[in-house]
Short mmCIF file of C-alpha atoms in Angstrom, two decimals:
data_model
loop_
_atom_site.label_atom_id
_atom_site.label_comp_id
_atom_site.label_asym_id
_atom_site.label_seq_id
_atom_site.Cartn_x
_atom_site.Cartn_y
_atom_site.Cartn_z
CA MET A 1 -86.43 -66.79 37.79
CA PRO A 2 -89.59 -64.51 36.29
CA GLN A 3 -89.59 -60.57 37.38
CA GLU A 4 -92.84 -61.19 39.26
CA VAL A 5 -92.50 -63.35 41.81
CA GLY A 6 -95.91 -64.66 41.34
CA GLY A 7 -94.78 -66.60 38.10
CA ALA A 8 -91.93 -68.38 40.38
CA LEU A 9 -93.54 -68.84 43.60
CA HIS A 10 -97.51 -70.67 43.44
CA PRO A 11 -99.57 -68.62 46.01
CA SER A 12 -101.29 -71.99 47.24
CA PHE A 13 -98.38 -74.05 48.40
CA ARG A 14 -96.51 -73.90 51.47
CA ILE A 15 -92.77 -73.08 50.78
CA ARG A 16 -91.63 -76.34 51.39
CA GLN A 17 -94.06 -78.10 48.88
CA GLN A 18 -92.55 -75.89 45.98
CA PHE A 19 -88.78 -76.85 47.18
CA ARG A 20 -90.21 -80.72 47.35
CA GLU A 21 -91.49 -81.09 43.93
CA SER A 22 -88.95 -78.70 42.10
CA LEU A 23 -86.22 -81.30 43.84
CA ARG A 24 -88.63 -84.20 43.17
CA ILE A 25 -88.47 -83.42 39.11
CA ASN A 26 -85.27 -82.56 38.10
CA ARG A 27 -83.30 -84.46 40.65
CA GLY A 28 -84.88 -87.82 42.28
CA ILE A 29 -84.85 -86.27 45.57
CA GLY A 30 -87.11 -87.07 48.73
CA LYS A 31 -88.70 -85.09 51.31
CA ALA A 32 -85.88 -84.95 53.81
CA GLU A 33 -83.15 -84.64 51.38
CA ALA A 34 -85.09 -81.69 49.64
CA ASP A 35 -85.97 -80.00 53.36
CA ALA A 36 -82.51 -79.98 54.38
CA ARG A 37 -81.60 -78.44 51.05
CA ALA A 38 -84.24 -75.74 51.18
CA ILE A 39 -83.19 -74.88 54.99
CA GLU A 40 -79.35 -74.85 53.29
CA LEU A 41 -80.66 -72.50 50.40
CA LEU A 42 -82.72 -70.47 52.42
CA GLU A 43 -80.12 -69.75 55.45
CA GLY A 44 -77.87 -68.76 52.96
CA ALA A 45 -80.34 -65.99 51.31
CA GLY A 46 -80.93 -64.90 54.55
CA ILE A 47 -84.13 -65.33 55.42
CA PRO A 48 -84.96 -65.84 59.00
CA GLU A 49 -85.68 -69.13 60.91
CA PRO A 50 -85.46 -70.79 57.61
CA GLN A 51 -87.34 -74.02 59.38
CA ALA A 52 -90.17 -71.94 60.19
CA ALA A 53 -90.31 -70.60 56.85
CA LEU A 54 -90.82 -73.45 55.04
CA LYS A 55 -94.45 -74.00 56.59
CA ARG A 56 -95.31 -70.50 55.75
CA TYR A 57 -97.04 -69.54 52.62
CA PRO A 58 -95.91 -66.70 49.92
CA HIS A 59 -98.55 -64.04 50.99
CA GLU A 60 -96.80 -64.42 54.94
CA PHE A 61 -93.42 -62.88 52.95
CA SER A 62 -92.33 -58.85 52.51
CA GLY A 63 -91.36 -58.63 48.51
CA GLY A 64 -87.52 -58.60 49.56
CA GLN A 65 -88.33 -62.28 51.08
CA LEU A 66 -89.74 -63.65 48.22
CA GLN A 67 -87.32 -62.40 45.63
CA ARG A 68 -84.49 -64.29 48.08
CA ILE A 69 -86.77 -67.15 48.18
CA ALA A 70 -87.66 -67.53 44.52
CA ILE A 71 -83.80 -67.49 43.55
CA ALA A 72 -83.08 -70.01 46.20
CA LEU A 73 -86.05 -71.98 44.55
CA ALA A 74 -84.39 -71.42 41.18
CA LEU A 75 -80.83 -72.70 42.15
CA ALA A 76 -81.78 -75.65 44.30
CA PRO A 77 -81.71 -78.34 41.45
CA ARG A 78 -78.14 -76.97 41.36
CA PRO A 79 -78.54 -75.21 37.52
CA ASP A 80 -75.50 -74.44 35.50
CA LEU A 81 -77.20 -71.51 34.56
CA LEU A 82 -79.31 -69.07 36.59
CA VAL A 83 -81.49 -66.46 34.12
CA LEU A 84 -83.30 -63.53 36.14
CA ASP A 85 -85.71 -61.24 34.40
CA GLU A 86 -85.85 -57.70 35.96
CA PRO A 87 -85.31 -59.26 39.84
CA THR A 88 -85.09 -56.16 41.79
CA THR A 89 -87.41 -54.11 40.19
CA ALA A 90 -89.70 -51.74 41.90
CA LEU A 91 -87.44 -52.76 45.48
CA ASP A 92 -86.39 -50.22 47.68
CA VAL A 93 -82.72 -49.79 47.80
CA THR A 94 -81.80 -51.74 50.97
CA THR A 95 -84.45 -54.20 49.75
CA GLN A 96 -82.63 -54.55 46.70
CA ARG A 97 -78.87 -54.79 47.69
CA ILE A 98 -80.10 -57.53 50.08
CA VAL A 99 -81.76 -59.67 47.41
CA VAL A 100 -78.47 -58.89 44.97
CA GLU A 101 -75.89 -59.68 47.78
CA ALA A 102 -78.04 -62.79 48.63
CA LEU A 103 -78.07 -63.67 45.03
CA ARG A 104 -74.42 -63.41 44.49
CA LYS A 105 -73.50 -65.08 48.03
CA LEU A 106 -75.48 -68.06 46.76
CA ALA A 107 -74.27 -67.92 42.91
CA THR A 108 -70.60 -67.96 44.04
CA GLU A 109 -71.20 -71.16 46.76
CA GLU A 110 -73.11 -72.42 44.19
CA HIS A 111 -70.79 -72.06 41.02
CA VAL A 112 -73.22 -70.89 39.12
CA ALA A 113 -73.21 -68.61 35.85
CA VAL A 114 -75.61 -65.92 35.99
CA LEU A 115 -77.32 -63.71 33.36
CA PHE A 116 -78.79 -60.65 34.88
CA ILE A 117 -81.32 -58.97 32.91
CA SER A 118 -81.95 -55.19 33.94
CA HIS A 119 -82.30 -52.20 32.99
CA ASP A 120 -80.53 -50.90 36.32
CA ILE A 121 -77.52 -49.69 34.95
CA ALA A 122 -76.08 -48.57 38.47
CA LEU A 123 -76.45 -51.64 40.26
CA LEU A 124 -75.12 -53.43 37.19
CA GLY A 125 -71.94 -51.19 37.80
CA GLU A 126 -71.87 -52.41 41.16
CA TYR A 127 -72.23 -56.52 40.68
CA ALA A 128 -72.01 -57.72 36.89
CA ASP A 129 -68.87 -58.97 35.02
CA GLU A 130 -69.43 -58.00 31.95
CA LEU A 131 -72.26 -56.21 30.37
CA VAL A 132 -74.09 -56.63 27.10
CA VAL A 133 -76.19 -53.76 26.17
CA MET A 134 -79.24 -54.28 23.46
CA TYR A 135 -80.82 -52.04 21.51
CA ALA A 136 -83.76 -52.85 18.83
CA GLY A 137 -83.17 -56.67 19.40
CA GLU A 138 -79.23 -56.40 18.79
CA ILE A 139 -76.62 -56.77 21.13
CA VAL A 140 -74.52 -52.79 19.91
CA GLU A 141 -72.08 -53.55 22.79
CA HIS A 142 -70.45 -55.93 24.75
CA GLY A 143 -67.30 -56.28 27.12
CA PRO A 144 -65.95 -56.36 30.50
CA VAL A 145 -68.27 -53.40 32.47
CA ALA A 146 -65.42 -51.31 33.76
CA SER A 147 -64.41 -51.12 30.14
CA VAL A 148 -68.29 -50.28 28.84
CA LEU A 149 -69.51 -48.19 31.37
CA SER A 150 -66.05 -46.25 32.27
CA ARG A 151 -65.08 -46.06 28.13
CA PRO A 152 -68.51 -46.74 26.40
CA ARG A 153 -68.01 -46.80 22.74
CA HIS A 154 -71.71 -46.80 20.98
CA PRO A 155 -73.77 -43.65 21.20
CA TYR A 156 -76.75 -45.50 22.78
CA THR A 157 -74.40 -46.72 25.52
CA ARG A 158 -73.13 -43.30 26.47
CA ALA A 159 -76.83 -42.08 25.87
CA LEU A 160 -77.67 -44.70 28.91
CA VAL A 161 -75.20 -43.57 31.03
CA ASP A 162 -76.17 -40.18 30.66
CA ALA A 163 -79.65 -41.11 31.91
CA VAL A 164 -78.93 -42.88 35.15
CA PRO A 165 -79.62 -40.43 38.00
CA SER A 166 -77.68 -40.61 40.90
CA PRO A 167 -77.12 -39.44 44.67
CA GLY A 168 -74.12 -37.33 43.52
CA ARG A 169 -75.35 -34.84 40.59
CA THR A 170 -78.06 -32.32 41.33
CA GLU A 171 -78.82 -31.93 37.76
CA LEU A 172 -81.51 -33.32 35.79
CA PRO A 173 -80.41 -36.78 33.88
CA ALA A 174 -80.43 -36.24 30.02
CA SER A 175 -83.06 -38.42 27.95
CA ILE A 176 -82.85 -39.89 25.02
CA PRO A 177 -85.18 -37.98 21.91
CA GLY A 178 -87.54 -40.53 20.03
CA LEU A 179 -88.43 -44.13 20.45
CA PRO A 180 -86.92 -47.26 20.05
CA PRO A 181 -87.59 -49.02 16.51
CA GLY A 182 -89.40 -52.03 18.95
CA ARG A 183 -88.16 -54.54 16.35
CA VAL A 184 -84.77 -55.66 14.08
CA VAL A 185 -83.73 -53.04 11.65
CA GLU A 186 -82.27 -54.02 8.40
CA GLY A 187 -80.50 -51.75 5.81
CA GLU A 188 -79.43 -49.27 8.28
CA CYS A 189 -78.14 -48.70 11.74
CA ALA A 190 -81.16 -49.04 14.02
CA PHE A 191 -80.15 -46.00 16.82
CA ALA A 192 -79.90 -43.65 13.91
CA PRO A 193 -82.65 -41.95 14.18
CA ARG A 194 -82.21 -40.54 17.69
CA CYS A 195 -78.58 -40.12 17.74
CA SER A 196 -76.29 -36.79 17.88
CA TYR A 197 -73.39 -38.62 16.46
CA ALA A 198 -74.80 -39.96 12.95
CA ALA A 199 -73.68 -39.64 9.73
CA PRO A 200 -75.42 -40.01 6.28
CA ARG A 201 -73.54 -43.39 5.88
CA CYS A 202 -75.34 -44.55 9.18
CA VAL A 203 -78.59 -44.87 6.87
CA GLU A 204 -76.93 -46.33 4.53
CA GLU A 205 -75.22 -49.34 5.77
CA LYS A 206 -75.85 -51.67 8.40
CA PRO A 207 -72.76 -51.70 11.00
CA ALA A 208 -71.22 -54.90 12.19
CA LEU A 209 -69.58 -55.77 15.39
CA ARG A 210 -66.28 -54.73 15.84
CA THR A 211 -63.69 -55.19 18.01
CA VAL A 212 -62.89 -51.69 20.06
CA GLY A 213 -60.72 -53.72 22.99
CA VAL A 214 -59.99 -56.58 25.06
CA ASP A 215 -63.34 -58.17 25.43
CA HIS A 216 -65.05 -55.21 24.13
CA SER A 217 -66.97 -54.59 20.88
CA ALA A 218 -69.32 -52.21 19.30
CA ARG A 219 -71.51 -51.75 16.88
CA CYS A 220 -71.05 -48.48 15.27
CA CYS A 221 -70.34 -47.49 11.83
CA ARG A 222 -68.11 -44.30 13.34
CA VAL A 223 -66.63 -46.30 15.96
CA SER A 224 -62.78 -45.98 15.48
CA GLU A 225 -63.58 -42.24 15.14
CA LEU A 226 -65.94 -40.93 17.91
CA THR A 227 -64.71 -39.72 21.34
CA LEU A 228 -68.26 -40.49 23.88
CA ASP A 229 -67.41 -38.24 26.35
CA ALA A 230 -70.27 -37.68 29.06
CA ALA A 231 -73.49 -35.25 28.39
CA THR A 232 -71.97 -31.61 28.72
CA GLU A 233 -75.99 -30.60 28.34
CA LEU A 234 -77.68 -31.42 31.37
CA GLY A 235 -80.70 -29.96 33.08
CA GLU A 236 -79.99 -27.01 35.71
CA SER A 237 -79.96 -27.69 38.78
CA VAL A 238 -84.14 -27.47 39.51
CA ALA A 239 -83.50 -26.06 43.16
CA ARG A 240 -86.01 -23.45 43.96
CA ALA A 241 -86.55 -20.97 46.22
CA PRO A 242 -89.20 -21.72 49.23
CA GLY A 243 -92.70 -20.80 47.90
CA ASP A 244 -96.14 -20.22 49.84
CA VAL A 245 -97.35 -22.62 51.79
CA ILE A 246 -100.53 -24.51 49.94
CA LEU A 247 -101.14 -27.79 52.05
CA THR A 248 -99.97 -28.60 55.52
CA ALA A 249 -100.58 -31.94 56.94
CA ARG A 250 -100.53 -32.08 60.79
CA ASP A 251 -99.82 -35.30 62.92
CA VAL A 252 -102.02 -37.62 60.25
CA VAL A 253 -102.38 -41.29 61.85
CA VAL A 254 -103.41 -44.13 59.26
CA GLU A 255 -104.49 -47.62 60.73
CA TYR A 256 -105.80 -50.79 58.98
CA ASN A 257 -107.34 -53.52 60.49
CA ALA A 258 -105.00 -56.38 60.59
CA GLY A 259 -107.65 -59.19 61.46
CA ASN A 260 -108.04 -60.79 65.25
CA ARG A 261 -109.59 -57.49 66.24
CA SER A 262 -106.08 -55.73 65.97
CA ARG A 263 -104.86 -52.93 63.68
CA VAL A 264 -101.62 -52.17 62.31
CA ARG A 265 -100.83 -48.37 62.20
CA ALA A 266 -98.85 -47.52 58.62
CA VAL A 267 -98.15 -43.69 59.54
CA ASP A 268 -97.61 -42.38 62.67
CA LYS A 269 -98.49 -38.88 63.76
CA VAL A 270 -96.64 -37.57 60.68
CA SER A 271 -96.96 -33.53 60.11
CA LEU A 272 -95.40 -32.20 56.34
CA THR A 273 -95.52 -29.02 54.46
CA LEU A 274 -95.98 -28.40 50.88
CA ARG A 275 -95.19 -25.08 48.86
CA LYS A 276 -96.27 -24.18 45.58
CA GLY A 277 -94.13 -24.55 42.85
CA ASN A 278 -91.85 -26.59 45.12
CA LEU A 279 -91.21 -30.64 44.92
CA THR A 280 -91.28 -32.42 48.35
CA ALA A 281 -90.00 -35.91 48.31
CA VAL A 282 -90.88 -39.08 50.61
CA VAL A 283 -88.43 -41.34 50.90
CA GLY A 284 -88.21 -45.14 52.77
CA GLU A 285 -88.06 -48.78 52.37
CA SER A 286 -91.08 -50.41 51.21
CA GLY A 287 -93.63 -50.90 54.24
CA SER A 288 -92.45 -47.41 55.93
CA GLY A 289 -95.48 -45.53 55.35
CA LYS A 290 -94.89 -42.98 52.28
CA SER A 291 -98.08 -44.24 50.28
CA SER A 292 -100.08 -44.28 52.93
CA LEU A 293 -99.19 -40.86 53.54
CA GLY A 294 -99.91 -39.62 49.70
CA HIS A 295 -103.26 -41.57 49.58
CA VAL A 296 -104.50 -39.60 52.38
CA ILE A 297 -103.27 -36.09 50.85
CA ALA A 298 -104.97 -37.27 47.61
CA GLY A 299 -108.46 -37.81 49.17
CA LEU A 300 -107.98 -41.94 49.31
CA GLN A 301 -107.65 -42.76 52.50
CA ARG A 302 -109.55 -41.73 55.22
CA PRO A 303 -106.86 -40.56 58.15
CA SER A 304 -107.62 -42.19 61.25
CA SER A 305 -106.85 -39.08 63.09
CA GLY A 306 -104.90 -35.63 62.23
CA SER A 307 -105.89 -32.73 59.98
CA ILE A 308 -104.67 -31.52 56.35
CA GLU A 309 -104.89 -27.68 55.47
CA PHE A 310 -104.96 -26.73 52.08
CA ASP A 311 -104.94 -23.49 50.62
CA GLY A 312 -105.68 -21.95 54.14
CA ALA A 313 -108.74 -24.25 55.02
CA GLU A 314 -108.91 -27.73 56.67
CA LEU A 315 -109.87 -30.38 54.49
CA PRO A 316 -112.88 -32.86 55.99
CA GLU A 317 -111.99 -35.93 57.82
CA ASP A 318 -114.15 -38.11 55.29
CA PRO A 319 -112.64 -37.51 51.71
CA MET A 320 -115.92 -37.79 50.32
CA ARG A 321 -116.74 -34.80 51.38
CA ARG A 322 -114.12 -32.88 49.66
CA SER A 323 -115.94 -30.09 47.31
CA LYS A 324 -115.02 -30.41 43.83
CA LEU A 325 -113.10 -27.60 43.57
CA GLN A 326 -110.84 -29.44 45.95
CA ARG A 327 -110.86 -32.61 44.27
CA ARG A 328 -109.45 -30.82 41.52
CA ARG A 329 -106.73 -29.04 42.64
CA ILE A 330 -105.42 -31.57 44.48
CA GLN A 331 -104.62 -35.30 41.45
CA LEU A 332 -102.63 -38.01 42.16
CA VAL A 333 -100.87 -40.04 39.57
CA PHE A 334 -100.30 -43.70 40.15
CA GLN A 335 -97.49 -45.64 40.38
CA SER A 336 -99.11 -48.30 37.70
CA THR A 337 -100.80 -46.67 34.82
CA SER A 338 -102.96 -49.71 35.41
CA GLY A 339 -104.47 -47.72 37.94
CA SER A 340 -104.82 -44.34 36.17
CA LEU A 341 -105.81 -45.69 32.52
CA ASN A 342 -109.08 -47.25 31.24
CA PRO A 343 -107.85 -50.00 29.16
CA ARG A 344 -110.61 -49.42 27.09
CA ARG A 345 -110.38 -45.96 26.64
CA SER A 346 -108.14 -44.16 23.69
CA VAL A 347 -105.89 -41.14 24.86
CA GLY A 348 -108.40 -38.72 23.80
CA ASP A 349 -111.00 -40.06 25.44
CA HIS A 350 -109.25 -40.26 29.01
CA LEU A 351 -108.25 -36.87 28.55
CA HIS A 352 -111.51 -35.44 27.25
CA HIS A 353 -113.21 -37.55 30.24
CA VAL A 354 -110.94 -35.78 32.63
CA ALA A 355 -111.53 -32.26 31.00
CA GLY A 356 -115.38 -32.90 31.20
CA CYS A 357 -115.18 -33.46 34.72
CA PHE A 358 -113.50 -30.82 35.71
CA LEU A 359 -113.26 -27.69 32.97
CA GLU A 360 -116.22 -25.42 30.76
CA PRO A 361 -116.56 -26.77 27.75
CA ALA A 362 -115.45 -24.17 25.88
CA ARG A 363 -112.23 -24.17 27.73
CA ARG A 364 -112.03 -28.41 27.02
CA GLN A 365 -110.54 -29.15 23.46
CA ALA A 366 -107.78 -26.52 23.79
CA ALA A 367 -107.04 -27.25 27.29
CA VAL A 368 -106.60 -31.13 26.21
CA GLU A 369 -104.54 -29.94 23.21
CA GLU A 370 -102.44 -27.65 25.24
CA VAL A 371 -101.90 -30.31 28.28
CA LEU A 372 -100.60 -32.85 25.41
CA GLU A 373 -98.19 -30.35 23.68
CA SER A 374 -96.63 -29.67 27.01
CA VAL A 375 -95.81 -33.08 27.93
CA GLN A 376 -94.70 -33.59 24.57
CA LEU A 377 -96.64 -35.94 23.02
CA SER A 378 -97.66 -35.88 19.31
CA SER A 379 -101.56 -35.69 18.94
CA HIS A 380 -101.36 -38.46 16.87
CA LEU A 381 -101.90 -40.79 19.63
CA LEU A 382 -105.29 -39.24 20.45
CA ASN A 383 -106.63 -42.44 18.97
CA ARG A 384 -104.56 -44.51 20.20
CA TYR A 385 -105.54 -47.08 23.23
CA PRO A 386 -102.86 -47.73 26.11
CA ASN A 387 -102.19 -51.46 25.04
CA GLU A 388 -100.46 -49.36 21.86
CA LEU A 389 -98.28 -46.74 24.06
CA SER A 390 -94.49 -47.79 25.81
CA GLY A 391 -94.81 -47.39 29.17
CA GLY A 392 -92.71 -43.81 29.21
CA GLN A 393 -95.93 -42.60 26.79
CA LYS A 394 -98.39 -44.42 29.43
CA GLN A 395 -97.07 -42.53 32.21
CA ARG A 396 -96.78 -39.01 30.22
CA VAL A 397 -100.25 -39.43 29.78
CA ALA A 398 -101.26 -40.05 33.28
CA ILE A 399 -99.21 -36.76 34.24
CA ALA A 400 -101.23 -34.72 31.50
CA SER A 401 -104.50 -36.14 32.93
CA ALA A 402 -103.42 -34.91 36.40
CA PHE A 403 -102.48 -31.19 35.20
CA LEU A 404 -105.38 -30.69 32.62
CA ALA A 405 -107.41 -30.42 35.89
CA ASP A 406 -104.95 -27.19 36.45
CA PRO A 407 -104.36 -28.83 40.47
CA ALA A 408 -102.32 -26.73 42.84
CA VAL A 409 -100.67 -30.05 44.56
CA VAL A 410 -100.32 -33.12 42.56
CA VAL A 411 -98.69 -36.68 44.72
CA CYS A 412 -96.73 -38.52 42.53
CA ASP A 413 -96.30 -41.90 43.56
CA GLU A 414 -93.46 -43.99 42.07
CA ILE A 415 -93.86 -42.74 38.58
CA THR A 416 -90.37 -43.80 37.61
CA SER A 417 -90.45 -47.25 39.49
CA GLY A 418 -89.85 -50.09 36.76
CA GLN A 419 -89.10 -47.40 33.96
CA ASP A 420 -85.54 -48.16 31.93
CA VAL A 421 -83.59 -44.89 32.71
CA SER A 422 -83.91 -43.04 29.27
CA VAL A 423 -87.60 -43.27 29.80
CA GLN A 424 -87.05 -42.27 33.46
CA ALA A 425 -85.46 -39.32 32.41
CA ALA A 426 -88.37 -38.23 30.04
CA ILE A 427 -90.51 -38.54 33.00
CA LEU A 428 -88.47 -36.53 35.16
CA GLU A 429 -88.18 -33.83 32.48
CA THR A 430 -92.22 -33.90 31.77
CA LEU A 431 -92.90 -33.55 35.34
CA ALA A 432 -90.58 -30.28 36.48
CA ARG A 433 -91.91 -28.85 33.23
CA MET A 434 -95.26 -28.89 33.80
CA GLN A 435 -94.52 -27.99 37.54
CA ALA A 436 -92.59 -24.57 36.71
CA THR A 437 -95.72 -24.17 34.16
CA HIS A 438 -98.08 -24.10 36.18
CA ASP A 439 -96.53 -23.49 39.35
CA THR A 440 -97.61 -27.00 41.47
CA ALA A 441 -96.92 -28.29 44.74
CA VAL A 442 -95.41 -31.73 43.71
CA LEU A 443 -95.16 -34.37 46.57
CA LEU A 444 -93.00 -37.12 45.05
CA ILE A 445 -93.12 -40.53 46.51
CA SER A 446 -90.03 -42.29 45.84
CA HIS A 447 -87.55 -45.08 46.51
CA ASP A 448 -84.97 -44.24 44.15
CA LEU A 449 -82.40 -41.51 46.05
CA GLY A 450 -81.14 -40.62 42.77
CA VAL A 451 -84.23 -39.27 41.28
CA VAL A 452 -84.97 -37.35 44.86
CA ARG A 453 -81.84 -35.63 44.22
CA ALA A 454 -82.12 -34.67 40.96
CA ILE A 455 -85.63 -32.73 41.19
CA ALA A 456 -86.49 -32.33 44.70
CA ASP A 457 -86.44 -29.41 46.69
CA ASP A 458 -87.64 -31.25 50.21
CA VAL A 459 -87.11 -34.46 51.36
CA TYR A 460 -89.16 -36.15 54.33
CA VAL A 461 -87.17 -39.56 55.02
CA MET A 462 -89.97 -42.02 56.62
CA ARG A 463 -89.29 -45.00 59.06
CA GLY A 464 -91.96 -47.44 60.51
CA GLY A 465 -94.66 -44.79 59.40
CA SER A 466 -92.52 -42.19 61.22
CA VAL A 467 -90.83 -39.38 60.00
CA VAL A 468 -86.64 -39.59 61.23
CA GLU A 469 -85.45 -37.10 59.26
CA GLN A 470 -86.15 -33.89 56.65
CA GLY A 471 -84.61 -31.00 55.30
CA ARG A 472 -83.75 -29.04 52.02
CA THR A 473 -82.77 -31.82 49.41
CA ASP A 474 -78.58 -30.55 48.78
CA ASP A 475 -78.14 -30.01 53.11
CA LEU A 476 -80.10 -33.60 53.46
CA PHE A 477 -77.78 -35.27 51.09
CA ALA A 478 -74.69 -33.52 51.70
CA SER A 479 -75.13 -33.88 55.55
CA PRO A 480 -77.46 -36.44 56.91
CA GLN A 481 -77.95 -36.33 60.52
CA HIS A 482 -79.84 -39.68 61.39
CA ASP A 483 -78.55 -43.20 60.74
CA TYR A 484 -81.46 -44.56 58.71
CA THR A 485 -81.06 -41.92 56.03
CA ARG A 486 -77.26 -42.87 55.90
CA ASN A 487 -77.96 -46.21 55.57
CA LEU A 488 -80.38 -45.74 53.16
CA MET A 489 -77.81 -43.82 50.90
CA ALA A 490 -75.01 -46.01 51.47
CA ALA A 491 -77.61 -48.75 50.19
CA ALA A 492 -78.41 -47.26 46.68
CA PRO A 493 -76.05 -48.18 43.74
CA GLN A 494 -72.99 -45.41 43.67
CA ALA A 495 -73.60 -44.17 39.81
CA LEU A 496 -72.48 -41.89 38.27
CA ASP A 497 -70.22 -38.80 40.04
CA ALA A 498 -70.57 -35.18 39.15
CA ALA A 499 -68.22 -35.91 35.56
CA GLY A 500 -70.02 -38.80 34.32
CA ALA A 501 -67.87 -41.66 35.31
CA PHE A 502 -68.90 -44.59 37.18
CA PRO A 503 -66.77 -44.61 40.16
CA SER A 504 -67.77 -48.41 41.32
CA VAL A 505 -66.37 -49.69 37.96
CA ALA A 506 -63.32 -47.32 37.29
CA PRO A 507 -60.62 -49.13 35.29
#
């Protein structure tokens, strides 16, 4: 099952046709038997009204439902092994738990072995039996999930665990310096250039995979002499005192045409306040309206009603009528860098284009060099194109271009979604550093409660287009008042506790 359900489900065929085709080719089963098998699996996957679902097309289902249908379709021919490539990437915590619970139920009932490829260590800690950690094309650690996560024996595994954000911790997670080689490294340890435990022999010999416990092995020259404790140099808590109000949204409503002359209300009378030097997070399930709200503030979407006051003046209802200064001072970082980086422009061309739009000619070159240094990217990347950068590098270029305009407000729409934990930690460090330097108000739209806990000052919880709870981050996480907020927190993978351990897999 591929990462994108678009690679597993044909958009032009009804669900029934796709089950029938798979079962006819793989099992030689007729239509009636195929339909019965499809209904059985869809019901097991928690799809409402499975018989009616067979008549629908993929676009008529939510993202979480599509993932469950794709899993059911993969299981239909009764395979012995199911390979899942990042099946929960970009899903909100509630949908993620539903999908994984459905997967576990179906795999158990069908007696199928599952290979779950994922960068979500917290999720794997709850659901996997064995864990294989790979780096530079090689297995660096392998063993029972409780053993590997509770007592990692390879420095890379330890670093990954330290980089996991958790609702139970208030500090920024620790990132891993440098970049992976992207290839198999011969004659030396591939992780040595990034390893804080590296010794001279680590670059002189290729370590073998060594047994370190019952069914537990690790590829490290120093595995017998190292004790890999949790990181002690985590970032400090980012909680800040409330700054002056820079932006206030009042009773914002966003509606979309839904065909047949009907309209769907995505945002329903939402009010929100952003303060200088503070980071405000908006969390909620997919479809809760959080991105629509962010797009209204950034000027990509016209509100159906309501008002936005920015720096003491009300913004025009039509975003096209905002002044050049207002557009410069409110910036947006997209979830996907494909929405913010032109593939035909080098990094340097992109940053100079942004500087040319907003800065005086005399300031442009110095500003580009300064912002590139601020996001910790080398100047040699200026000549590279987006396809030559890693995911984390592209996201940091996008953050750099937003802050290059010297904004008062930056809207970040799911900027860590789909990134592995080490890259995610580096992005969060970059965002926190840039915000502190520029005293900027940041609106972070996210479904990752661990990320929000680590970096946000205030939190708004949205459901069905409305804010159901808001408050200071520490207070809200310590004592959520709304049932929906409590359900979101319960659905989040229970990752690291304050001591850096995985309580869900404690031996």
